[in-house]
Amino acid sequence: MLTLGELERAVMEILWSAGAPVTARDVQDALAHRQLATTTVLTVLGRLERKGLVTRERAGRAHHYRTVASREDHVAELMRDALDAAPDRGAALARFLGSIPEDERAALRNLLD
């Protein structure tokens, strides 16, 4: 199962929210409250690229980064991975359904119909 560290998740949130490819500087500016070095941001973006979550393209002197999949696609993949790891998928699904609010169970019923 692909796991993300806290900083990787923060960077992914920025990329998902951007709506267009962004530079490492854009990411660094969005995380200004953390006072990260440019090299740290580039390292995280490189890790995300190696994990297959981000692509980069050269535009002038800078690289522009974008996500490979939407936030929803990523969450769906995590859910599939979690189910694949369960020895009893039915039991895991039952526990999951028992843990979510009724309105979300109703939404699932509607999607299944």
Short mmCIF file of N, CA and C in Angstrom, two decimals:
data_model
loop_
_atom_site.label_atom_id
_atom_site.label_comp_id
_atom_site.label_asym_id
_atom_site.label_seq_id
_atom_site.Cartn_x
_atom_site.Cartn_y
_atom_site.Cartn_z
N MET A 1 0.85 -1.18 0.00
CA MET A 1 0.00 0.00 0.00
C MET A 1 0.90 1.24 0.00
N LEU A 2 0.62 2.15 -0.89
CA LEU A 2 1.38 3.38 -1.02
C LEU A 2 1.02 4.33 0.12
N THR A 3 1.99 4.66 0.93
CA THR A 3 1.73 5.58 2.02
C THR A 3 2.46 6.89 1.77
N LEU A 4 1.89 7.95 2.28
CA LEU A 4 2.48 9.27 2.15
C LEU A 4 2.79 9.82 3.53
N GLY A 5 3.93 10.46 3.63
CA GLY A 5 4.26 11.16 4.85
C GLY A 5 3.44 12.44 4.96
N GLU A 6 3.52 13.06 6.09
CA GLU A 6 2.72 14.28 6.36
C GLU A 6 3.06 15.40 5.38
N LEU A 7 4.34 15.61 5.10
CA LEU A 7 4.74 16.66 4.16
C LEU A 7 4.35 16.29 2.73
N GLU A 8 4.46 15.01 2.39
CA GLU A 8 4.03 14.58 1.05
C GLU A 8 2.53 14.83 0.87
N ARG A 9 1.74 14.54 1.90
CA ARG A 9 0.30 14.79 1.81
C ARG A 9 0.03 16.28 1.63
N ALA A 10 0.76 17.12 2.35
CA ALA A 10 0.56 18.57 2.24
C ALA A 10 0.88 19.05 0.83
N VAL A 11 1.95 18.52 0.24
CA VAL A 11 2.32 18.90 -1.12
C VAL A 11 1.26 18.41 -2.11
N MET A 12 0.79 17.18 -1.92
CA MET A 12 -0.25 16.66 -2.81
C MET A 12 -1.52 17.52 -2.72
N GLU A 13 -1.89 17.94 -1.53
CA GLU A 13 -3.07 18.81 -1.38
C GLU A 13 -2.90 20.10 -2.18
N ILE A 14 -1.71 20.66 -2.15
CA ILE A 14 -1.44 21.89 -2.92
C ILE A 14 -1.58 21.61 -4.41
N LEU A 15 -1.00 20.51 -4.87
CA LEU A 15 -1.07 20.18 -6.29
C LEU A 15 -2.50 19.90 -6.72
N TRP A 16 -3.25 19.16 -5.91
CA TRP A 16 -4.65 18.88 -6.26
C TRP A 16 -5.49 20.16 -6.29
N SER A 17 -5.22 21.06 -5.40
CA SER A 17 -6.00 22.30 -5.31
C SER A 17 -5.62 23.32 -6.38
N ALA A 18 -4.44 23.18 -6.94
CA ALA A 18 -3.93 24.19 -7.88
C ALA A 18 -4.74 24.28 -9.15
N GLY A 19 -5.17 23.16 -9.69
CA GLY A 19 -5.94 23.19 -10.92
C GLY A 19 -5.10 23.35 -12.17
N ALA A 20 -3.80 23.56 -12.03
CA ALA A 20 -2.88 23.70 -13.14
C ALA A 20 -1.49 23.31 -12.64
N PRO A 21 -0.59 22.96 -13.54
CA PRO A 21 0.77 22.63 -13.10
C PRO A 21 1.41 23.79 -12.34
N VAL A 22 2.22 23.44 -11.32
CA VAL A 22 2.86 24.45 -10.49
C VAL A 22 4.35 24.17 -10.39
N THR A 23 5.11 25.19 -10.06
CA THR A 23 6.55 25.05 -9.86
C THR A 23 6.84 24.70 -8.40
N ALA A 24 8.07 24.27 -8.16
CA ALA A 24 8.50 24.01 -6.78
C ALA A 24 8.39 25.29 -5.95
N ARG A 25 8.67 26.42 -6.57
CA ARG A 25 8.56 27.71 -5.87
C ARG A 25 7.12 27.96 -5.45
N ASP A 26 6.16 27.63 -6.32
CA ASP A 26 4.74 27.79 -5.97
C ASP A 26 4.39 26.94 -4.75
N VAL A 27 4.89 25.71 -4.74
CA VAL A 27 4.64 24.82 -3.60
C VAL A 27 5.28 25.39 -2.35
N GLN A 28 6.52 25.83 -2.48
CA GLN A 28 7.23 26.41 -1.34
C GLN A 28 6.48 27.63 -0.80
N ASP A 29 5.99 28.48 -1.68
CA ASP A 29 5.23 29.66 -1.25
C ASP A 29 3.94 29.26 -0.53
N ALA A 30 3.28 28.21 -1.04
CA ALA A 30 2.04 27.76 -0.41
C ALA A 30 2.29 27.18 0.98
N LEU A 31 3.51 26.69 1.20
CA LEU A 31 3.88 26.12 2.49
C LEU A 31 4.80 27.07 3.27
N ALA A 32 4.70 28.36 2.98
CA ALA A 32 5.60 29.35 3.59
C ALA A 32 5.60 29.29 5.12
N HIS A 33 4.46 28.96 5.71
CA HIS A 33 4.38 28.89 7.17
C HIS A 33 5.31 27.81 7.75
N ARG A 34 5.75 26.88 6.92
CA ARG A 34 6.66 25.81 7.37
C ARG A 34 8.13 26.18 7.21
N GLN A 35 8.39 27.23 6.49
CA GLN A 35 9.75 27.71 6.24
C GLN A 35 10.65 26.60 5.71
N LEU A 36 10.22 25.98 4.61
CA LEU A 36 10.98 24.89 4.00
C LEU A 36 12.01 25.42 3.01
N ALA A 37 13.13 24.77 2.97
CA ALA A 37 14.14 25.09 1.97
C ALA A 37 13.66 24.60 0.61
N THR A 38 14.11 25.24 -0.44
CA THR A 38 13.75 24.83 -1.80
C THR A 38 14.18 23.39 -2.04
N THR A 39 15.35 23.01 -1.53
CA THR A 39 15.82 21.64 -1.72
C THR A 39 14.89 20.63 -1.07
N THR A 40 14.29 20.99 0.05
CA THR A 40 13.34 20.08 0.72
C THR A 40 12.10 19.88 -0.15
N VAL A 41 11.59 20.97 -0.70
CA VAL A 41 10.41 20.88 -1.56
C VAL A 41 10.74 20.05 -2.80
N LEU A 42 11.90 20.26 -3.39
CA LEU A 42 12.30 19.49 -4.56
C LEU A 42 12.46 18.00 -4.23
N THR A 43 12.98 17.71 -3.05
CA THR A 43 13.13 16.32 -2.61
C THR A 43 11.77 15.65 -2.49
N VAL A 44 10.82 16.34 -1.88
CA VAL A 44 9.46 15.78 -1.72
C VAL A 44 8.82 15.59 -3.08
N LEU A 45 8.93 16.56 -3.97
CA LEU A 45 8.36 16.42 -5.31
C LEU A 45 9.01 15.26 -6.06
N GLY A 46 10.31 15.08 -5.89
CA GLY A 46 11.00 13.95 -6.52
C GLY A 46 10.51 12.62 -5.99
N ARG A 47 10.28 12.54 -4.67
CA ARG A 47 9.75 11.31 -4.08
C ARG A 47 8.36 11.00 -4.63
N LEU A 48 7.53 12.04 -4.72
CA LEU A 48 6.18 11.86 -5.25
C LEU A 48 6.22 11.43 -6.71
N GLU A 49 7.18 11.94 -7.45
CA GLU A 49 7.34 11.54 -8.85
C GLU A 49 7.75 10.07 -8.93
N ARG A 50 8.70 9.64 -8.10
CA ARG A 50 9.13 8.24 -8.09
C ARG A 50 8.01 7.30 -7.66
N LYS A 51 7.11 7.78 -6.82
CA LYS A 51 5.96 6.98 -6.40
C LYS A 51 4.87 6.94 -7.46
N GLY A 52 5.05 7.70 -8.54
CA GLY A 52 4.09 7.69 -9.63
C GLY A 52 2.88 8.57 -9.40
N LEU A 53 2.96 9.49 -8.44
CA LEU A 53 1.83 10.35 -8.12
C LEU A 53 1.90 11.70 -8.81
N VAL A 54 3.10 12.07 -9.27
CA VAL A 54 3.34 13.40 -9.83
C VAL A 54 4.17 13.26 -11.10
N THR A 55 3.91 14.12 -12.06
CA THR A 55 4.77 14.22 -13.24
C THR A 55 5.31 15.64 -13.30
N ARG A 56 6.40 15.78 -14.04
CA ARG A 56 6.96 17.12 -14.21
C ARG A 56 7.30 17.34 -15.67
N GLU A 57 7.19 18.60 -16.06
CA GLU A 57 7.54 19.01 -17.42
C GLU A 57 8.37 20.27 -17.32
N ARG A 58 9.37 20.35 -18.16
CA ARG A 58 10.20 21.56 -18.18
C ARG A 58 9.45 22.65 -18.93
N ALA A 59 9.44 23.83 -18.34
CA ALA A 59 8.86 25.02 -18.96
C ALA A 59 9.83 26.16 -18.72
N GLY A 60 10.65 26.45 -19.71
CA GLY A 60 11.69 27.46 -19.50
C GLY A 60 12.77 26.88 -18.61
N ARG A 61 13.09 27.60 -17.56
CA ARG A 61 14.13 27.15 -16.63
C ARG A 61 13.58 26.29 -15.49
N ALA A 62 12.29 26.30 -15.32
CA ALA A 62 11.69 25.60 -14.18
C ALA A 62 10.92 24.37 -14.64
N HIS A 63 10.75 23.45 -13.72
CA HIS A 63 9.86 22.31 -13.95
C HIS A 63 8.49 22.67 -13.39
N HIS A 64 7.48 22.20 -14.07
CA HIS A 64 6.11 22.35 -13.59
C HIS A 64 5.60 20.96 -13.21
N TYR A 65 5.00 20.87 -12.04
CA TYR A 65 4.54 19.60 -11.49
C TYR A 65 3.02 19.55 -11.49
N ARG A 66 2.50 18.34 -11.75
CA ARG A 66 1.06 18.12 -11.67
C ARG A 66 0.82 16.70 -11.19
N THR A 67 -0.36 16.48 -10.65
CA THR A 67 -0.69 15.15 -10.18
C THR A 67 -1.06 14.26 -11.37
N VAL A 68 -0.82 12.98 -11.21
CA VAL A 68 -1.15 12.00 -12.24
C VAL A 68 -2.65 11.70 -12.20
N ALA A 69 -3.21 11.69 -10.99
CA ALA A 69 -4.62 11.35 -10.81
C ALA A 69 -5.27 12.36 -9.86
N SER A 70 -6.57 12.39 -9.89
CA SER A 70 -7.31 13.29 -9.00
C SER A 70 -7.24 12.78 -7.56
N ARG A 71 -7.60 13.64 -6.65
CA ARG A 71 -7.67 13.28 -5.22
C ARG A 71 -8.61 12.10 -5.04
N GLU A 72 -9.74 12.14 -5.72
CA GLU A 72 -10.74 11.07 -5.60
C GLU A 72 -10.19 9.74 -6.13
N ASP A 73 -9.45 9.79 -7.25
CA ASP A 73 -8.84 8.58 -7.78
C ASP A 73 -7.82 8.01 -6.78
N HIS A 74 -7.06 8.89 -6.17
CA HIS A 74 -6.05 8.46 -5.18
C HIS A 74 -6.72 7.79 -3.99
N VAL A 75 -7.78 8.40 -3.48
CA VAL A 75 -8.49 7.83 -2.33
C VAL A 75 -9.10 6.48 -2.71
N ALA A 76 -9.67 6.38 -3.89
CA ALA A 76 -10.25 5.11 -4.34
C ALA A 76 -9.17 4.03 -4.41
N GLU A 77 -7.98 4.38 -4.88
CA GLU A 77 -6.87 3.42 -4.94
C GLU A 77 -6.46 2.97 -3.54
N LEU A 78 -6.41 3.91 -2.60
CA LEU A 78 -6.09 3.55 -1.21
C LEU A 78 -7.14 2.59 -0.65
N MET A 79 -8.39 2.84 -0.96
CA MET A 79 -9.47 1.97 -0.48
C MET A 79 -9.34 0.57 -1.09
N ARG A 80 -9.03 0.50 -2.38
CA ARG A 80 -8.83 -0.80 -3.02
C ARG A 80 -7.65 -1.54 -2.40
N ASP A 81 -6.56 -0.82 -2.17
CA ASP A 81 -5.38 -1.43 -1.55
C ASP A 81 -5.71 -1.97 -0.16
N ALA A 82 -6.47 -1.20 0.62
CA ALA A 82 -6.85 -1.65 1.95
C ALA A 82 -7.71 -2.91 1.88
N LEU A 83 -8.66 -2.94 0.95
CA LEU A 83 -9.50 -4.13 0.80
C LEU A 83 -8.68 -5.33 0.33
N ASP A 84 -7.72 -5.10 -0.56
CA ASP A 84 -6.87 -6.18 -1.04
C ASP A 84 -6.03 -6.78 0.09
N ALA A 85 -5.71 -5.97 1.10
CA ALA A 85 -4.89 -6.44 2.22
C ALA A 85 -5.72 -7.21 3.25
N ALA A 86 -7.03 -7.11 3.17
CA ALA A 86 -7.90 -7.77 4.16
C ALA A 86 -8.09 -9.24 3.77
N PRO A 87 -7.88 -10.14 4.72
CA PRO A 87 -8.11 -11.55 4.41
C PRO A 87 -9.59 -11.86 4.16
N ASP A 88 -10.48 -11.08 4.75
CA ASP A 88 -11.92 -11.26 4.56
C ASP A 88 -12.51 -9.93 4.12
N ARG A 89 -12.61 -9.75 2.81
CA ARG A 89 -13.10 -8.47 2.26
C ARG A 89 -14.50 -8.15 2.76
N GLY A 90 -15.35 -9.15 2.83
CA GLY A 90 -16.73 -8.93 3.29
C GLY A 90 -16.76 -8.38 4.70
N ALA A 91 -15.96 -8.94 5.58
CA ALA A 91 -15.91 -8.46 6.96
C ALA A 91 -15.36 -7.04 7.01
N ALA A 92 -14.34 -6.76 6.21
CA ALA A 92 -13.77 -5.41 6.19
C ALA A 92 -14.81 -4.41 5.68
N LEU A 93 -15.52 -4.77 4.63
CA LEU A 93 -16.57 -3.88 4.10
C LEU A 93 -17.68 -3.67 5.13
N ALA A 94 -18.06 -4.75 5.83
CA ALA A 94 -19.11 -4.62 6.86
C ALA A 94 -18.67 -3.68 7.97
N ARG A 95 -17.42 -3.80 8.41
CA ARG A 95 -16.91 -2.89 9.45
C ARG A 95 -16.89 -1.45 8.96
N PHE A 96 -16.45 -1.28 7.71
CA PHE A 96 -16.41 0.06 7.14
C PHE A 96 -17.81 0.67 7.09
N LEU A 97 -18.76 -0.10 6.56
CA LEU A 97 -20.13 0.41 6.46
C LEU A 97 -20.72 0.72 7.83
N GLY A 98 -20.37 -0.08 8.82
CA GLY A 98 -20.85 0.19 10.17
C GLY A 98 -20.22 1.41 10.81
N SER A 99 -19.13 1.88 10.23
CA SER A 99 -18.43 3.01 10.84
C SER A 99 -18.77 4.35 10.21
N ILE A 100 -19.53 4.34 9.10
CA ILE A 100 -19.84 5.62 8.44
C ILE A 100 -21.27 6.04 8.76
N PRO A 101 -21.54 7.34 8.70
CA PRO A 101 -22.88 7.84 9.01
C PRO A 101 -23.94 7.32 8.02
N GLU A 102 -25.17 7.31 8.47
CA GLU A 102 -26.28 6.80 7.66
C GLU A 102 -26.40 7.51 6.33
N ASP A 103 -26.18 8.82 6.28
CA ASP A 103 -26.31 9.53 5.01
C ASP A 103 -25.27 9.06 3.99
N GLU A 104 -24.07 8.67 4.46
CA GLU A 104 -23.07 8.15 3.54
C GLU A 104 -23.42 6.73 3.10
N ARG A 105 -24.01 5.94 3.99
CA ARG A 105 -24.49 4.60 3.60
C ARG A 105 -25.58 4.74 2.54
N ALA A 106 -26.48 5.73 2.73
CA ALA A 106 -27.54 5.97 1.74
C ALA A 106 -26.92 6.37 0.39
N ALA A 107 -25.90 7.20 0.43
CA ALA A 107 -25.23 7.61 -0.81
C ALA A 107 -24.62 6.40 -1.50
N LEU A 108 -24.03 5.49 -0.74
CA LEU A 108 -23.48 4.27 -1.33
C LEU A 108 -24.57 3.41 -1.95
N ARG A 109 -25.70 3.29 -1.25
CA ARG A 109 -26.84 2.53 -1.80
C ARG A 109 -27.27 3.12 -3.13
N ASN A 110 -27.37 4.43 -3.19
CA ASN A 110 -27.77 5.11 -4.43
C ASN A 110 -26.77 4.85 -5.55
N LEU A 111 -25.49 4.88 -5.23
CA LEU A 111 -24.46 4.63 -6.24
C LEU A 111 -24.52 3.20 -6.75
N LEU A 112 -24.85 2.25 -5.87
CA LEU A 112 -24.93 0.85 -6.26
C LEU A 112 -26.17 0.55 -7.10
N ASP A 113 -27.21 1.36 -6.94
CA ASP A 113 -28.45 1.14 -7.71
C ASP A 113 -28.34 1.70 -9.07
#
